Coordinates of C-alpha atoms and ligand atoms in Angstrom, one line a residue:
M213 CA -20.9 -2.9 29.3
T214 CA -22.3 -1.3 26.6
S215 CA -23.7 -3.9 23.3
I216 CA -23.8 -2.6 19.7
R217 CA -25.2 -4.7 17.1
T218 CA -23.5 -3.9 13.5
Q219 CA -23.5 -5.9 9.9
V220 CA -20.0 -5.8 9.3
G221 CA -17.7 -4.9 12.2
I222 CA -14.4 -3.3 10.9
V223 CA -11.0 -3.4 12.9
G224 CA -9.3 -0.5 11.4
A225 CA -8.9 2.9 10.0
G226 CA -6.6 3.0 7.3
P227 CA -7.4 2.4 3.5
A228 CA -9.0 -1.2 3.5
G229 CA -10.9 -0.2 6.2
L230 CA -12.4 2.9 5.4
L231 CA -12.6 1.7 1.7
L232 CA -15.3 -0.3 2.8
G233 CA -16.9 0.9 4.9
Q234 CA -17.9 3.3 2.2
L235 CA -18.3 0.3 0.1
L236 CA -20.3 -0.8 2.6
H237 CA -22.2 2.0 2.4
L238 CA -22.7 2.3 -1.4
N239 CA -24.4 -0.6 -1.2
G240 CA -26.8 -0.2 2.5
I241 CA -24.7 -2.4 3.8
D242 CA -24.6 -0.7 8.3
S243 CA -20.7 -1.6 9.9
V244 CA -19.0 0.1 12.6
I245 CA -15.2 1.0 12.5
V246 CA -12.6 0.5 15.6
E247 CA -9.3 2.0 15.4
N248 CA -7.5 2.3 18.2
R249 CA -5.1 5.2 16.7
S250 CA -6.1 9.0 17.5
R251 CA -7.4 10.3 14.4
E252 CA -4.4 12.7 13.8
Y253 CA -1.7 9.7 14.1
V254 CA -3.9 7.6 11.2
I255 CA -3.8 10.9 8.8
D256 CA -0.1 12.3 9.8
R257 CA 2.0 9.2 9.1
V258 CA 3.7 9.3 5.7
R259 CA 3.4 6.4 4.0
A260 CA 2.4 5.5 0.1
G261 CA 1.9 7.8 -2.3
V262 CA 1.6 5.9 -5.8
L263 CA -1.4 4.9 -6.3
E264 CA -2.5 2.4 -10.1
Q265 CA -4.7 3.6 -12.3
G266 CA -7.6 1.0 -10.9
T267 CA -7.7 2.8 -7.6
V268 CA -7.9 6.4 -9.1
D269 CA -11.0 4.6 -10.7
L270 CA -12.5 3.5 -7.6
M271 CA -11.6 6.6 -5.7
I272 CA -13.8 8.1 -8.7
A273 CA -16.3 5.9 -8.6
M274 CA -17.1 5.7 -5.3
G275 CA -17.0 9.7 -5.4
V276 CA -14.6 10.3 -3.1
S277 CA -12.5 12.0 -5.7
A278 CA -12.4 15.8 -4.7
G279 CA -9.4 16.3 -3.4
L280 CA -7.4 13.6 -5.5
C281 CA -8.7 14.9 -8.4
R282 CA -7.5 18.6 -7.2
A283 CA -4.2 18.0 -5.9
G284 CA -3.0 14.4 -7.4
L285 CA -0.6 14.3 -9.7
R286 CA -0.3 12.1 -12.8
H287 CA 2.6 10.5 -13.8
E288 CA 2.2 8.9 -18.1
G289 CA 5.7 7.7 -17.1
L290 CA 8.6 6.8 -15.1
Y291 CA 12.3 7.1 -14.9
L292 CA 14.6 4.3 -14.7
S293 CA 18.6 5.3 -13.7
F294 CA 21.6 2.9 -14.5
N295 CA 25.3 4.1 -15.2
G296 CA 24.7 7.8 -14.9
Q297 CA 21.7 7.3 -17.3
R298 CA 18.3 8.3 -16.8
H299 CA 15.3 6.2 -19.4
R300 CA 11.9 7.9 -19.6
V301 CA 9.5 4.2 -19.6
D302 CA 6.6 5.9 -21.0
L303 CA 3.6 4.2 -19.0
A304 CA -0.1 5.7 -20.7
D305 CA 2.3 5.0 -24.5
L306 CA 2.6 1.3 -23.4
T307 CA -1.2 0.3 -21.9
G308 CA -3.6 2.3 -23.8
G309 CA -3.4 5.5 -21.8
R310 CA -3.0 3.8 -18.3
A311 CA -1.6 5.9 -15.7
I312 CA -0.5 6.6 -12.3
T313 CA -1.2 9.1 -10.3
V314 CA 1.1 10.4 -6.8
Y315 CA -1.3 11.7 -3.6
G316 CA -0.5 10.7 -0.2
Q317 CA -1.9 8.1 1.6
N318 CA -2.3 10.6 4.5
E319 CA -5.0 12.6 1.6
V320 CA -5.8 9.5 1.1
V321 CA -6.4 8.5 4.5
R322 CA -8.0 12.4 5.3
D323 CA -10.9 12.1 2.1
L324 CA -12.4 9.1 3.3
I325 CA -12.2 10.1 7.6
D326 CA -13.7 12.8 5.8
A327 CA -16.4 10.8 3.4
R328 CA -17.2 8.3 6.7
T329 CA -17.7 11.6 8.9
T330 CA -21.0 12.4 6.3
T331 CA -22.4 9.3 6.4
T332 CA -22.8 9.4 10.0
R333 CA -21.6 5.8 10.6
P334 CA -20.2 5.3 13.7
L335 CA -15.9 5.5 13.6
Y336 CA -14.4 5.2 16.8
F337 CA -10.8 6.7 17.1
D338 CA -9.0 5.2 20.5
A339 CA -10.9 2.5 21.4
E340 CA -8.3 0.1 23.7
R341 CA -7.6 -3.3 24.1
V342 CA -10.0 -4.3 20.9
S343 CA -10.2 -8.1 20.8
I344 CA -12.3 -10.5 18.0
R345 CA -14.4 -13.5 19.5
A346 CA -16.7 -16.4 18.1
L347 CA -15.6 -15.4 14.9
D348 CA -16.3 -19.3 13.7
T349 CA -19.8 -18.5 14.3
S350 CA -22.8 -17.4 12.6
G351 CA -22.2 -13.9 15.5
P352 CA -18.8 -12.6 16.0
I353 CA -18.0 -10.0 18.3
V354 CA -15.3 -7.7 18.4
R355 CA -14.3 -6.2 22.1
F356 CA -13.2 -3.1 23.1
S357 CA -12.8 -0.2 25.5
H358 CA -13.9 4.0 24.0
G359 CA -13.8 6.4 26.8
G360 CA -13.9 3.9 29.7
T361 CA -16.7 2.0 28.7
E362 CA -16.5 -1.7 27.5
H363 CA -17.9 -2.3 24.5
D364 CA -19.5 -5.6 22.8
L365 CA -20.2 -4.7 18.9
H366 CA -22.3 -8.0 17.7
C367 CA -21.7 -8.7 14.3
D368 CA -22.9 -10.9 11.0
F369 CA -19.0 -10.4 9.9
V370 CA -15.2 -9.4 11.3
A371 CA -13.4 -7.1 8.7
G372 CA -9.7 -7.3 9.8
C373 CA -7.9 -4.7 8.1
D374 CA -5.6 -3.2 11.3
G375 CA -2.5 -3.7 9.1
F376 CA 0.3 -5.9 9.3
H377 CA 1.1 -5.9 13.3
G378 CA -3.0 -6.1 14.1
I379 CA -4.8 -8.0 16.4
C380 CA -7.1 -9.6 13.7
R381 CA -4.8 -11.9 12.0
P382 CA -3.0 -13.3 15.7
S383 CA -6.3 -14.7 16.2
I384 CA -7.4 -16.8 14.2
P385 CA -6.0 -20.4 15.2
A386 CA -2.5 -21.9 15.0
G387 CA -1.9 -24.3 11.8
V388 CA -5.6 -22.6 9.8
Q389 CA -3.2 -20.7 7.9
T390 CA 0.4 -21.2 5.5
I391 CA 2.9 -18.2 5.8
Y392 CA 5.1 -17.6 3.1
E393 CA 7.7 -15.3 3.6
R394 CA 10.8 -13.1 2.7
G395 CA 13.2 -10.6 4.6
Y396 CA 15.5 -8.7 2.7
P397 CA 19.4 -7.3 3.6
F398 CA 18.4 -3.9 3.4
G399 CA 15.6 -2.0 4.7
W400 CA 14.4 2.5 3.3
L401 CA 15.4 5.7 5.3
G402 CA 12.1 7.7 4.0
I403 CA 12.7 11.9 3.6
L404 CA 9.7 14.4 2.9
A405 CA 12.0 17.8 2.6
E406 CA 10.3 21.3 1.6
A407 CA 12.0 21.6 -2.0
A408 CA 10.4 22.1 -5.5
P409 CA 10.8 18.2 -6.8
S410 CA 13.4 18.6 -9.8
S411 CA 11.6 15.8 -11.5
D412 CA 8.1 16.0 -13.2
E413 CA 8.0 11.9 -12.4
L414 CA 10.0 9.6 -10.0
V415 CA 13.4 8.3 -10.7
Y416 CA 14.4 4.2 -9.8
T417 CA 18.1 4.4 -9.3
Y418 CA 20.4 1.5 -9.3
H419 CA 23.2 2.7 -8.1
E420 CA 26.7 1.0 -6.7
R421 CA 26.4 2.4 -3.2
G422 CA 22.1 1.1 -3.5
F423 CA 19.3 2.2 -4.4
A424 CA 17.4 5.5 -4.5
L425 CA 14.2 6.4 -5.6
F426 CA 13.3 10.2 -6.3
S427 CA 9.4 11.2 -5.6
M428 CA 6.8 13.5 -4.5
R429 CA 3.8 14.8 -2.8
S430 CA 2.7 18.5 -4.3
P431 CA 5.1 21.4 -6.4
T432 CA 6.8 21.7 -2.8
V433 CA 7.8 18.8 -1.6
T434 CA 9.6 15.7 -2.3
R435 CA 9.7 12.7 -0.9
L436 CA 13.8 10.7 -1.4
Y437 CA 14.1 7.0 -0.4
L438 CA 17.9 5.7 0.0
Q439 CA 18.3 2.0 0.5
V440 CA 20.4 1.2 4.2
P441 CA 21.0 -1.6 6.5
P442 CA 17.6 -3.2 7.5
D443 CA 17.1 -2.0 11.5
E444 CA 19.4 1.4 10.3
A445 CA 19.1 3.4 13.3
I446 CA 17.4 7.5 11.7
E447 CA 19.5 8.8 14.4
S448 CA 22.9 7.8 12.1
W449 CA 21.4 9.7 9.4
P450 CA 22.0 13.8 10.0
D451 CA 20.5 15.5 7.7
D452 CA 23.7 16.3 5.7
R453 CA 24.6 12.6 5.3
I454 CA 21.6 11.3 3.8
W455 CA 21.9 14.7 1.1
E456 CA 25.2 13.9 0.6
E457 CA 24.0 10.6 -0.1
M458 CA 20.7 11.1 -2.0
L459 CA 22.9 13.6 -4.7
E460 CA 25.2 11.1 -5.2
R461 CA 23.6 8.4 -6.0
M462 CA 20.4 9.7 -8.0
R463 CA 22.7 12.7 -9.8
T464 CA 23.3 12.1 -13.8
G465 CA 25.6 12.5 -16.0
D466 CA 23.3 15.1 -17.3
G467 CA 23.4 16.9 -14.4
W468 CA 19.9 16.2 -13.4
Q469 CA 19.8 16.1 -9.1
P470 CA 17.4 16.7 -6.7
N471 CA 16.5 19.8 -5.2
R472 CA 17.5 20.3 -1.6
G473 CA 15.7 21.9 1.0
R474 CA 14.4 21.8 4.4
I475 CA 14.3 18.0 5.8
I476 CA 10.6 17.5 7.4
Q477 CA 10.3 13.8 8.7
K478 CA 12.4 11.1 7.9
S479 CA 11.9 7.6 8.9
V480 CA 13.4 3.9 8.5
T481 CA 11.0 0.8 7.4
P482 CA 11.8 -2.3 7.3
M483 CA 11.1 -4.6 3.8
R484 CA 9.7 -7.5 3.5
S485 CA 7.4 -10.0 1.5
F486 CA 4.4 -11.9 3.4
V487 CA 1.5 -13.5 2.2
A488 CA -1.0 -15.2 5.2
A489 CA -3.5 -18.1 3.2
P490 CA -6.6 -18.1 3.7
M491 CA -7.5 -14.8 4.0
R492 CA -10.4 -15.9 5.6
F493 CA -11.7 -17.6 8.9
G494 CA -14.6 -18.4 9.8
R495 CA -16.7 -15.4 9.8
L496 CA -13.5 -13.0 10.0
F497 CA -11.9 -11.7 6.5
L498 CA -9.0 -10.1 6.6
A499 CA -8.2 -7.7 4.2
G500 CA -4.7 -5.2 3.3
D501 CA -1.7 -5.9 5.5
A502 CA -3.3 -7.5 7.7
A503 CA -3.4 -10.3 5.0
H504 CA 0.0 -9.3 3.0
I505 CA 3.6 -7.5 2.7
V506 CA 5.1 -6.0 -0.1
P507 CA 8.6 -4.0 -0.5
P508 CA 7.7 -1.1 -1.6
T509 CA 9.8 -0.7 -4.8
G510 CA 6.7 -1.9 -6.3
A511 CA 4.2 0.6 -4.9
K512 CA 1.6 -2.0 -4.6
G513 CA 0.9 -1.9 -0.8
L514 CA -2.2 0.5 -0.8
N515 CA -3.3 -0.3 -4.0
L516 CA -4.2 -4.3 -2.8
A517 CA -5.8 -3.1 0.2
A518 CA -7.8 -1.4 -1.9
S519 CA -9.0 -4.7 -4.5
D520 CA -9.0 -6.3 -1.2
V521 CA -11.8 -4.7 -0.3
L522 CA -13.8 -4.5 -3.4
V523 CA -13.5 -8.3 -3.7
M524 CA -14.8 -8.7 -0.4
A525 CA -17.7 -5.7 -1.2
R526 CA -18.5 -7.8 -3.5
A527 CA -19.1 -11.1 -1.8
L528 CA -21.2 -8.9 1.4
R529 CA -23.4 -7.3 -1.6
E530 CA -24.2 -10.5 -3.3
F531 CA -24.9 -12.2 1.3
Y532 CA -26.6 -9.2 1.9
E533 CA -29.0 -9.1 -1.1
D534 CA -29.9 -12.6 -1.8
G535 CA -28.4 -15.0 0.7
R536 CA -25.6 -16.5 -1.2
T537 CA -22.3 -17.3 -0.1
E538 CA -20.0 -18.2 -3.1
W539 CA -18.4 -14.7 -3.0
L540 CA -17.7 -15.1 0.7
D541 CA -16.3 -18.2 0.1
R542 CA -14.1 -17.4 -3.2
Y543 CA -12.8 -14.4 -1.3
S544 CA -10.0 -15.6 -0.4
D545 CA -9.1 -17.7 -3.4
V546 CA -10.1 -14.0 -5.6
C547 CA -8.0 -11.8 -3.6
L548 CA -4.6 -14.1 -2.9
R549 CA -4.7 -14.8 -7.3
R550 CA -3.9 -11.0 -7.4
V551 CA -1.4 -10.6 -4.2
W552 CA 0.6 -13.3 -5.3
K553 CA 1.4 -11.2 -8.9
A554 CA 2.0 -8.0 -7.1
Q555 CA 4.4 -10.4 -4.3
R556 CA 6.1 -11.5 -7.9
F557 CA 6.2 -7.7 -8.9
S558 CA 7.7 -6.1 -5.9
W559 CA 10.2 -9.0 -5.2
W560 CA 11.3 -9.0 -9.3
M561 CA 11.2 -4.2 -8.9
T562 CA 13.0 -5.0 -5.4
S563 CA 15.9 -7.4 -7.2
T564 CA 16.0 -5.7 -10.4
L565 CA 17.1 -2.3 -8.1
H566 CA 19.0 -2.9 -5.1
R567 CA 22.7 -4.3 -3.9
F568 CA 22.9 -7.0 -2.5
P569 CA 25.7 -7.7 0.1
D570 CA 26.4 -11.0 -0.9
E571 CA 26.5 -10.0 -4.3
S572 CA 28.4 -11.2 -6.8
A573 CA 30.2 -9.5 -10.1
F574 CA 28.3 -11.6 -12.6
D575 CA 25.7 -10.9 -10.1
H576 CA 25.8 -7.3 -10.7
Q577 CA 26.7 -7.5 -14.4
R578 CA 23.9 -9.4 -14.6
Q579 CA 21.7 -7.0 -13.0
I580 CA 22.6 -3.8 -15.2
A581 CA 21.8 -5.7 -18.3
D582 CA 18.0 -6.4 -17.1
L583 CA 17.9 -2.9 -16.7
D584 CA 19.7 -2.3 -19.8
Y585 CA 16.9 -4.6 -21.7
L586 CA 14.8 -3.5 -19.6
T587 CA 14.9 -0.2 -21.0
S588 CA 15.9 -0.6 -24.5
S589 CA 13.1 -3.1 -25.0
R590 CA 9.1 -2.6 -25.7
A591 CA 8.3 -6.2 -25.1
A592 CA 10.1 -5.8 -21.7
S593 CA 8.9 -2.6 -21.0
T594 CA 5.6 -3.2 -21.5
S595 CA 5.6 -5.9 -18.8
L596 CA 7.0 -3.2 -16.7
A597 CA 4.3 -1.0 -17.1
E598 CA 1.4 -3.0 -17.5
Q599 CA 2.1 -4.2 -13.7
Y600 CA 3.1 -0.4 -12.8
V601 CA 0.0 1.4 -13.2
G602 CA -1.8 -2.2 -11.8
L603 CA -3.3 -5.4 -13.4
P604 CA -7.4 -5.3 -14.0
M605 CA -8.9 -6.0 -10.7
E606 CA -10.6 -9.1 -10.0
V607 CA -14.0 -7.7 -9.5
S608 CA -15.9 -5.1 -12.1
F609 CA -17.1 -1.8 -9.8
E610 CA -20.9 -2.5 -11.5
A611 CA -20.4 -6.4 -9.3
A612 CA -19.3 -4.0 -5.9
G613 CA -22.9 -1.7 -6.4
L614 CA -21.0 1.1 -7.7
R615 CA -21.8 2.8 -11.1
G616 CA -18.9 3.5 -12.9
Ligands
LIG971 P1 -2.8 0.3 7.8 O1 -2.6 1.2 7.1 O2 -1.2 -0.5 8.2 O3 -3.9 0.0 8.7 C1 -4.0 -0.3 9.4 C2 -5.5 0.3 11.0 O4 -5.6 -0.8 11.8 C3 -4.1 1.4 11.1 O5 -5.0 3.0 10.8 C4 -4.1 0.7 13.0 O6 -4.0 1.9 13.4 C5 -4.9 0.6 13.1 N1 -5.2 -0.6 13.6 C6 -3.7 -1.7 13.8 N2 -4.2 -2.1 15.4 C7 -5.1 -2.7 16.0 C8 -6.0 -2.6 16.7 N3 -5.0 -4.1 17.5 N4 -7.6 -2.3 16.8 C9 -8.1 -1.6 16.5 N5 -7.4 -0.7 15.1 C10 -6.0 -1.6 15.1 N6 3.0 0.7 0.6 C11 3.7 1.6 -0.8 O7 3.1 1.8 -1.7 N7 4.7 2.7 -0.7 C12 5.1 3.3 0.1 O8 5.7 4.0 0.2 C13 5.0 2.9 1.6 N8 5.7 2.7 2.7 C14 5.1 2.9 4.0 C15 5.7 2.9 4.7 C16 5.5 1.9 6.0 C17 6.2 2.7 7.8 C18 4.5 0.9 6.3 C19 4.4 0.4 7.8 C20 4.0 1.0 4.8 C21 3.7 1.7 3.8 N9 3.6 1.2 2.9 C22 3.8 1.4 1.5 C23 2.2 0.1 2.5 C24 1.1 0.4 2.6 O9 1.2 2.1 3.6 C25 0.4 -0.3 3.3 O10 0.2 -0.9 2.2 C26 -1.2 0.2 3.4 O11 -1.1 1.1 4.7 C27 -2.2 -1.3 3.5 O12 -3.3 -0.2 4.0 P2 -3.8 -1.6 5.2 O13 -5.5 -0.2 5.6 O14 -4.1 -2.6 5.0 O15 -3.2 -0.7 7.0
LIG972 C1 6.5 5.5 -3.7 C2 6.3 5.4 -2.6 C3 7.4 4.1 -3.3 O1 6.9 2.0 -2.6 C4 7.4 3.2 -4.7 O2 7.5 2.6 -5.3 C5 7.3 5.1 -4.9 C6 6.9 6.1 -4.3 C7 5.8 7.4 -2.7 O3 6.3 7.6 -1.3 O4 5.5 8.7 -3.6

């Protein structure tokens, strides 16, 4: 058993853990990141693709934006498609020039791992039997095994950035947190295809047969999603069936449809809304998916991970600079304010664009009217746009120790 000492022990090297590690580094605060998967697994995992304006600005201010600025695709609008017609929502025009950037989560993670490596601060991949203890003392411990050696990582604080299925949230004693949860009677089948994107902007489609989403990863790779029954077996979706269904739902009256290509990845994602509050127990602070999950329709998951850790960085900076705990004490409340607004938006986007098994003919017509209103009223489009490009972060970059 070896004993290691750091200021902040970070569990999980997803977007939350890696962004936090870099923010702390920029403030001269020491951390050790412990990840139970391999470097390759973490980088190859295909997930989100849409970065809010604020997340892009944050990565620029942190100095981790070289790849993002080179390969990220800035989108100043998106399409909502229904009744066979696409309607463009001009995000930039409606929000005073703000936009979203399409840049795969795996690229974000790769860039952040490179930045971490440059700092030479520790990042353990392939950690086994990760556990946390003494959370309600001033000396919490992250225990893990690496390469056959047991380590006790002694910290001032533990950042639980280990995602929805991690060990941090379940380490909080029963009764401390309230769980708010909502399921959905469908999931998303997602594919990556070797095909040039046939639209410069995302297309969210509401169709009789269910929701479909057109996105992309690069000038040669298209990313597409289909609403499917929950827990759908991917084996029941051979490639030909996927293409037939995608084209059926997405094709519009003017002949627009996605380009076909070889499918290089496919998987099914369940949908849920989940919040565990408060996001803190003693010296353990949860961030990102470890504390909350949104259905992916609003593209908010990764962006919420970024806004959580910005608040955490500010709180830890104040603690280490002048011993103040005010922001540590406010951490959960400050994060949850933004989290709940993103929860509401994600639930609303999901409800507006999906078909529900128990819906009536009335519900269906109301949904079409919702979309008609959304795309024909500037007030309604503005509400969508300002939430889609991202509501303001609760903390300024300066307060978190960044210049920009
Ligand atoms: P994660 O990215 O989950 O990172 C947590 C890290 O902790 C992982 O690397 C994990 O391996 C590690 N870990 C887990 N357990 C342990 C342990 N015991 N010890 C050490 N490390 C541990 N969002 C969107 O906006 N759009 C999408 O299309 C989208 N698709 C998604 C598809 C899937 C299958 C999933 C699971 C999520 C998707 N999301 C999407 C959500 C988005 O990817 C997440 O919100 C985002 O990854 C959150 O980042 P995080 O760092 O909080 O958690
Ligand atoms: C993507 C994912 C989303 O959840 C979304 O709402 C938009 C785009 C994507 O993977 O590109």
